[in-house]
Short mmCIF file of C-alpha atoms in Angstrom, two decimals:
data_model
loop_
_atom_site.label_atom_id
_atom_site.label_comp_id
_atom_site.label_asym_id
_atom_site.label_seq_id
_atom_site.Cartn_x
_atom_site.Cartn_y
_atom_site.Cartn_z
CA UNK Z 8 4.58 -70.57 0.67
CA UNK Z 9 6.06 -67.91 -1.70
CA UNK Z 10 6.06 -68.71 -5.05
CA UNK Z 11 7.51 -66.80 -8.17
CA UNK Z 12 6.28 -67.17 -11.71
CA UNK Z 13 7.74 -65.65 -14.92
CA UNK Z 14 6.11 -64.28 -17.71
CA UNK Z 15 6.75 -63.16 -21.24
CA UNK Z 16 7.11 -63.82 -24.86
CA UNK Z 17 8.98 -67.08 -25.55
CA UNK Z 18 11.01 -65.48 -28.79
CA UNK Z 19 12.24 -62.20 -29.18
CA UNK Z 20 13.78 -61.24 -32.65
CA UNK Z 21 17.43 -59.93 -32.96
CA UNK Z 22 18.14 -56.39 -31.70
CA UNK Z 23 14.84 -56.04 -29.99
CA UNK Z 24 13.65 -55.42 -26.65
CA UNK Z 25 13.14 -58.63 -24.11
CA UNK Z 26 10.36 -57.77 -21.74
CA UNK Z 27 9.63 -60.34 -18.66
CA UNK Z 28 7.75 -59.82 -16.13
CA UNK Z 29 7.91 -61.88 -12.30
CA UNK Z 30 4.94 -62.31 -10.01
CA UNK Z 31 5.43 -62.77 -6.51
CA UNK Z 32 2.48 -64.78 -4.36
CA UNK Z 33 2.16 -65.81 -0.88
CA UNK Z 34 4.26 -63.22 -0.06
CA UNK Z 35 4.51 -59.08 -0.24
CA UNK Z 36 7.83 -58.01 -2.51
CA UNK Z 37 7.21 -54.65 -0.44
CA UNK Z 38 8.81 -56.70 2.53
CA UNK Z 39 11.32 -54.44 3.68
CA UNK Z 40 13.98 -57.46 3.91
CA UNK Z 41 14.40 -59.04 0.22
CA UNK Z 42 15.92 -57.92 -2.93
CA UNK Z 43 14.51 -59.59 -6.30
CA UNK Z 44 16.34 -60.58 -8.85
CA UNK Z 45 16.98 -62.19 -12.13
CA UNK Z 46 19.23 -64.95 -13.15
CA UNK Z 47 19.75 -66.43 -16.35
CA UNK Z 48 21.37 -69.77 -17.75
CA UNK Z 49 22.16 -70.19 -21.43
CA UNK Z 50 21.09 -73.81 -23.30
CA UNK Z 51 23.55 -75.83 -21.74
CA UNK Z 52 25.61 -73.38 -19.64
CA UNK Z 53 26.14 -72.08 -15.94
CA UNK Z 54 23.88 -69.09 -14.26
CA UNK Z 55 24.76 -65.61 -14.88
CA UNK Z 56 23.11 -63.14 -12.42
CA UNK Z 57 21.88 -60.14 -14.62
CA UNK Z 58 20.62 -57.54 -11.38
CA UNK Z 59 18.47 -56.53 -8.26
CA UNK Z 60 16.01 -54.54 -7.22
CA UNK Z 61 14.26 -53.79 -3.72
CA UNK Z 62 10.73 -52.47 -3.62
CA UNK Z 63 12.03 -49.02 -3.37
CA UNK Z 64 13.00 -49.23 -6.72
CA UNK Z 65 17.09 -49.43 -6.00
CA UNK Z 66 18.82 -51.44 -8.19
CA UNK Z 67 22.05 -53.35 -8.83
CA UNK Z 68 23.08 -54.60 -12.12
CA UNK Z 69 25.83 -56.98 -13.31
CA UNK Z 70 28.19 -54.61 -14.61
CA UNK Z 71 28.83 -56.64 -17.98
CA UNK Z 72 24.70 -56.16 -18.67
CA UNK Z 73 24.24 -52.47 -17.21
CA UNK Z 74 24.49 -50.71 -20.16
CA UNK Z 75 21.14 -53.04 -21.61
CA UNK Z 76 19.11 -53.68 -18.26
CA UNK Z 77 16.16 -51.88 -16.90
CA UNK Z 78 14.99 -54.11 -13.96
CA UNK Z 79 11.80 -52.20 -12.65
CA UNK Z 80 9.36 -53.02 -9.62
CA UNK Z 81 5.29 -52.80 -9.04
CA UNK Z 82 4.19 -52.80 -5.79
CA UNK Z 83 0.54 -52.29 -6.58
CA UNK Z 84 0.94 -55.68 -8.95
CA UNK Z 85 3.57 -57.35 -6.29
CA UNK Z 86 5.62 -58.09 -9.75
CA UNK Z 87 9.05 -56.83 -10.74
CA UNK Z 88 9.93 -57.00 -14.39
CA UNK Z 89 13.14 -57.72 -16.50
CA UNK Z 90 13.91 -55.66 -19.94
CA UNK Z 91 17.08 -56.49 -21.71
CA UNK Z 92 17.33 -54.53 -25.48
CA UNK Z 93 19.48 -54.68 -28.66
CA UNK Z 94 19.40 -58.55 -27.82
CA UNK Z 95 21.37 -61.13 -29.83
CA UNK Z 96 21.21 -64.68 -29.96
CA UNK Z 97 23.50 -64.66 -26.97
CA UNK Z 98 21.07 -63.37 -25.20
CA UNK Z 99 19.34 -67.05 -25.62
CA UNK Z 100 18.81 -68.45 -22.24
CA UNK Z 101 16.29 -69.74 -19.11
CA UNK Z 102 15.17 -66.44 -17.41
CA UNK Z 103 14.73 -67.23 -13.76
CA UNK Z 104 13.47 -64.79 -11.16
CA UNK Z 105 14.22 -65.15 -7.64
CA UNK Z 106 14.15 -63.70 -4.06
CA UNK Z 107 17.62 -62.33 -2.95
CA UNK Z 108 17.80 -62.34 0.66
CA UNK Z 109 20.33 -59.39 0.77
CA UNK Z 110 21.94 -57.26 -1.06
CA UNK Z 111 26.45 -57.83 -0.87
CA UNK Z 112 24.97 -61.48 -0.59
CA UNK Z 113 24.28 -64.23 -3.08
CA UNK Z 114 21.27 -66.48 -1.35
CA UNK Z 115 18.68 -66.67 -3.44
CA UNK Z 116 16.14 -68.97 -1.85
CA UNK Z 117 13.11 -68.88 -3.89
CA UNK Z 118 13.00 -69.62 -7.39
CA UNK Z 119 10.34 -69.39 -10.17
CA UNK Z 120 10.51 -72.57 -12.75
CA UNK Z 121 12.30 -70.51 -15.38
CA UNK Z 122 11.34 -69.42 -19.02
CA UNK Z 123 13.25 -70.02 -22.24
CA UNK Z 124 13.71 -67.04 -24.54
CA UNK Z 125 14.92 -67.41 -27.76
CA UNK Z 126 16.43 -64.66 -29.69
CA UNK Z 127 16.14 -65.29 -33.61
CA UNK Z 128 14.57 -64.01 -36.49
CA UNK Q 4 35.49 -67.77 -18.13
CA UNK Q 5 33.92 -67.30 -14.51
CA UNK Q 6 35.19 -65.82 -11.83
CA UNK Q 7 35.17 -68.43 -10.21
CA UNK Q 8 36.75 -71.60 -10.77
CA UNK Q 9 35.01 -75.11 -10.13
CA UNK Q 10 35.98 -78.72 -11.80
CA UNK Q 11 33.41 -78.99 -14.71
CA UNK Q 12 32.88 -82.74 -13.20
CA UNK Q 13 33.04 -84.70 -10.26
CA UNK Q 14 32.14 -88.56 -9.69
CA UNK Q 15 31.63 -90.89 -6.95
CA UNK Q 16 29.87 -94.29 -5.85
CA UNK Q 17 26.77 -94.53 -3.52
CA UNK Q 18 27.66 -93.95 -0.36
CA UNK Q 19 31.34 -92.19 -1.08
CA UNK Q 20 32.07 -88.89 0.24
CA UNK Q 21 32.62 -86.31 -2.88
CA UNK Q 22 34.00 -82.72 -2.27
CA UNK Q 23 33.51 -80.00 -5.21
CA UNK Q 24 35.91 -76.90 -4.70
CA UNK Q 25 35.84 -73.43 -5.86
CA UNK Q 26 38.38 -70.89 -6.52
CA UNK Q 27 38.04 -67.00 -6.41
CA UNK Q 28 39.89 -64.23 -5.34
CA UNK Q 29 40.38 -62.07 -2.48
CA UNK Q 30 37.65 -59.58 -4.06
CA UNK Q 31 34.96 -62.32 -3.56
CA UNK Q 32 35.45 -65.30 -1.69
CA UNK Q 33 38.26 -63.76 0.15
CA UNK Q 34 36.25 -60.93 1.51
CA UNK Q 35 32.33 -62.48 1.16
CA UNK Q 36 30.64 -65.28 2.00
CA UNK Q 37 29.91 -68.44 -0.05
CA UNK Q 38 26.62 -70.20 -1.07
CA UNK Q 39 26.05 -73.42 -3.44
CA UNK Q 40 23.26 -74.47 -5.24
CA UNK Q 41 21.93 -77.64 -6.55
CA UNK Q 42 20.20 -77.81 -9.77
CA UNK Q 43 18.72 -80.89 -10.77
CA UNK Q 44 17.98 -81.76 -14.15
CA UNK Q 45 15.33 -79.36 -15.74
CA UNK Q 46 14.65 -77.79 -12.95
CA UNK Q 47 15.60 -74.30 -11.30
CA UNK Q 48 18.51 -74.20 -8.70
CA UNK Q 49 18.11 -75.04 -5.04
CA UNK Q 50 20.24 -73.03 -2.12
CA UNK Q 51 22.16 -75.84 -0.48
CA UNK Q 52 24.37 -73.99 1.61
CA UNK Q 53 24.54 -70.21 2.60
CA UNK Q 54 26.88 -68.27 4.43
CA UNK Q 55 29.63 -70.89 3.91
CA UNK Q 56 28.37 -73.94 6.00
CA UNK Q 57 24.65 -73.20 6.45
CA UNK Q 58 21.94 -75.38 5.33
CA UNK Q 59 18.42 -74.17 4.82
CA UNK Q 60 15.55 -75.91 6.41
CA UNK Q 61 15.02 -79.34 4.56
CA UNK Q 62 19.00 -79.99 3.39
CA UNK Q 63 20.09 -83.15 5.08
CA UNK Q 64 23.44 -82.95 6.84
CA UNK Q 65 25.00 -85.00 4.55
CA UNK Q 66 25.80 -81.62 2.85
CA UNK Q 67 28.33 -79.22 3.99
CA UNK Q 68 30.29 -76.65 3.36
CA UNK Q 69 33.65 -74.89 4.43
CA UNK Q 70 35.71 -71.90 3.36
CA UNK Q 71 39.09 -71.16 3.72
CA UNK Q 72 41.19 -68.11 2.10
CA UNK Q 73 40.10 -67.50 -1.49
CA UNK Q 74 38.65 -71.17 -1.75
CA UNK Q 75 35.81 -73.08 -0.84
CA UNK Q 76 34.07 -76.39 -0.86
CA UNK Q 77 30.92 -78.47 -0.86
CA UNK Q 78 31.63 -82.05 0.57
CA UNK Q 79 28.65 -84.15 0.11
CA UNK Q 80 29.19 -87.74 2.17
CA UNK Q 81 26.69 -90.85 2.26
CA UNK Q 82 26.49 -90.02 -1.51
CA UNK Q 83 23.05 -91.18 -3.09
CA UNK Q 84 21.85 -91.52 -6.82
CA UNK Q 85 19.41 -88.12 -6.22
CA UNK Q 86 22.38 -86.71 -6.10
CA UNK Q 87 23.04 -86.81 -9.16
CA UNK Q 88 23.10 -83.43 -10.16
CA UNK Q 89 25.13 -80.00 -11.10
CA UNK Q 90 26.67 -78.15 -8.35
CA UNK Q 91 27.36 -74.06 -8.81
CA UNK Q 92 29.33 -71.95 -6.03
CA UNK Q 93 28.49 -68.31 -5.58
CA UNK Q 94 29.84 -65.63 -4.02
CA UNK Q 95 29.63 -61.61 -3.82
CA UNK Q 96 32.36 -59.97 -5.89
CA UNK Q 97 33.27 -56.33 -4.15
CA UNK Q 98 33.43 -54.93 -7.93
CA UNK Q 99 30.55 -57.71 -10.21
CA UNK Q 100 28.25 -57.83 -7.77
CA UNK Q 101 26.99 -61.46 -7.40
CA UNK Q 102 29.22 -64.04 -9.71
CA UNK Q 103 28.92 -67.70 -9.69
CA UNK Q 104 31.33 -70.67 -10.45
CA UNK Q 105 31.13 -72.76 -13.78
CA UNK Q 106 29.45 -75.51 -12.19
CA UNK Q 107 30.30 -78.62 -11.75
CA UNK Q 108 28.26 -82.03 -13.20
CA UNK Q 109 28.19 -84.68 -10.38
CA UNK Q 110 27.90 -88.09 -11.65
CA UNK Q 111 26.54 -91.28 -9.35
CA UNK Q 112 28.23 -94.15 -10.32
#
């Protein structure tokens, strides 16, 4: 059974870096027919995908966060990681990581639980 | 402001059928396919339905799902309490990349 799990610091301070980090078990991320991606969901609010990556390292970004998203992949680890910078407390929200069956698609099928970040000083 | 459009709320009595729509444009809906997701409280979303009517292993049939034009809809009949949950369309924009729908709170009566 595949299984995600997200990782990082719970509270990041206000025009800082956010660094998370998803690792992928029961499963390769090298498999050559998923995309992996991250999705957040602000206290309260709907989802808002932020991008994609396949293990080749191509990515896709929502064009609203491109300018502040580095979404990067390790094979050798089987994790792909999120970093987000010059956050705000907008930026607040559950960071979920999850496998995207295709790219031009939207099915994301496996999900980790989700981590809260906080952004505040 | 999404892109696209769902009722923030729906309600309905065990049993009932409910249907939850969602609105886009020809860009996304019009052009892609549609998937929903359940999320139940505190927990991460669930794929209910891909490629506009297609349930994963494990979704009873009580769930569907349809698309026509720019719209598109989740009709859940035989409505139980688990239920009870918040409902979010998604869909491929040709220019966004992957949006999804406000979501919508479905209460069991």
């Amino acid at each position: 059974q595949l299984q995600l799990q997200e990782s990082g610091p719970g509270l990041v301070k206000p025009s800082e870096t956010l660094s998370l980090t998803c690792t992928v078990s029961g499963g390769s991320i090298s498999s050559s027919s998923y995309y992996w991606g991250w999705i957040r969901q602000p206290p309260g609010k709907g989802l808002e995908w932020i991008g994609s990556i396949y293990y080749s390292g191509s990515t896709y970004y929502n064009p609203s966060l491109k300018s502040r998203v580095t979404i990067s992949v390790d094979t050798s680890k089987n994790q792909f990681s999120l970093k987000l910078s010059s956050v705000t407390a907008a930026d607040t929200a559950v960071y979920y990581c999850a496998r995207h069956v295709r790219v031009a698609g939207t099915e994301f099928d496996y999900w980790g639980q989700g981590t809260l970040v906080t952004v505040s000083s | 402001q999404s892109v696209l459009t769902q009722p923030p709320s729906a309600s309905g009595t065990p049993g009932q059928r409910v249907t939850i729509s969602c609105s886009g444009s020809s860009s996304n809906i019009g052009s892609n396919t549609v998937n929903w997701y359940q999320q139940l409280p505190g927990t991460a979303p669930k794929l209910l339905i891909y490629s506009n009517n297609q349930r994963p292993s494990g979704v009873p049939d009580r769930f569907s799902g349809s698309k026509s034009g720019t719209s598109a809809s989740l009709a859940i009949s035989g409505l139980q309490s688990e239920d009870e949950a918040d409902y979010y369309c998604a869909a491929w924009d040709d220019s966004l990349g992957v949006v999804f729908g406000g979501g919508t709170k479905l209460t069991v009566l």
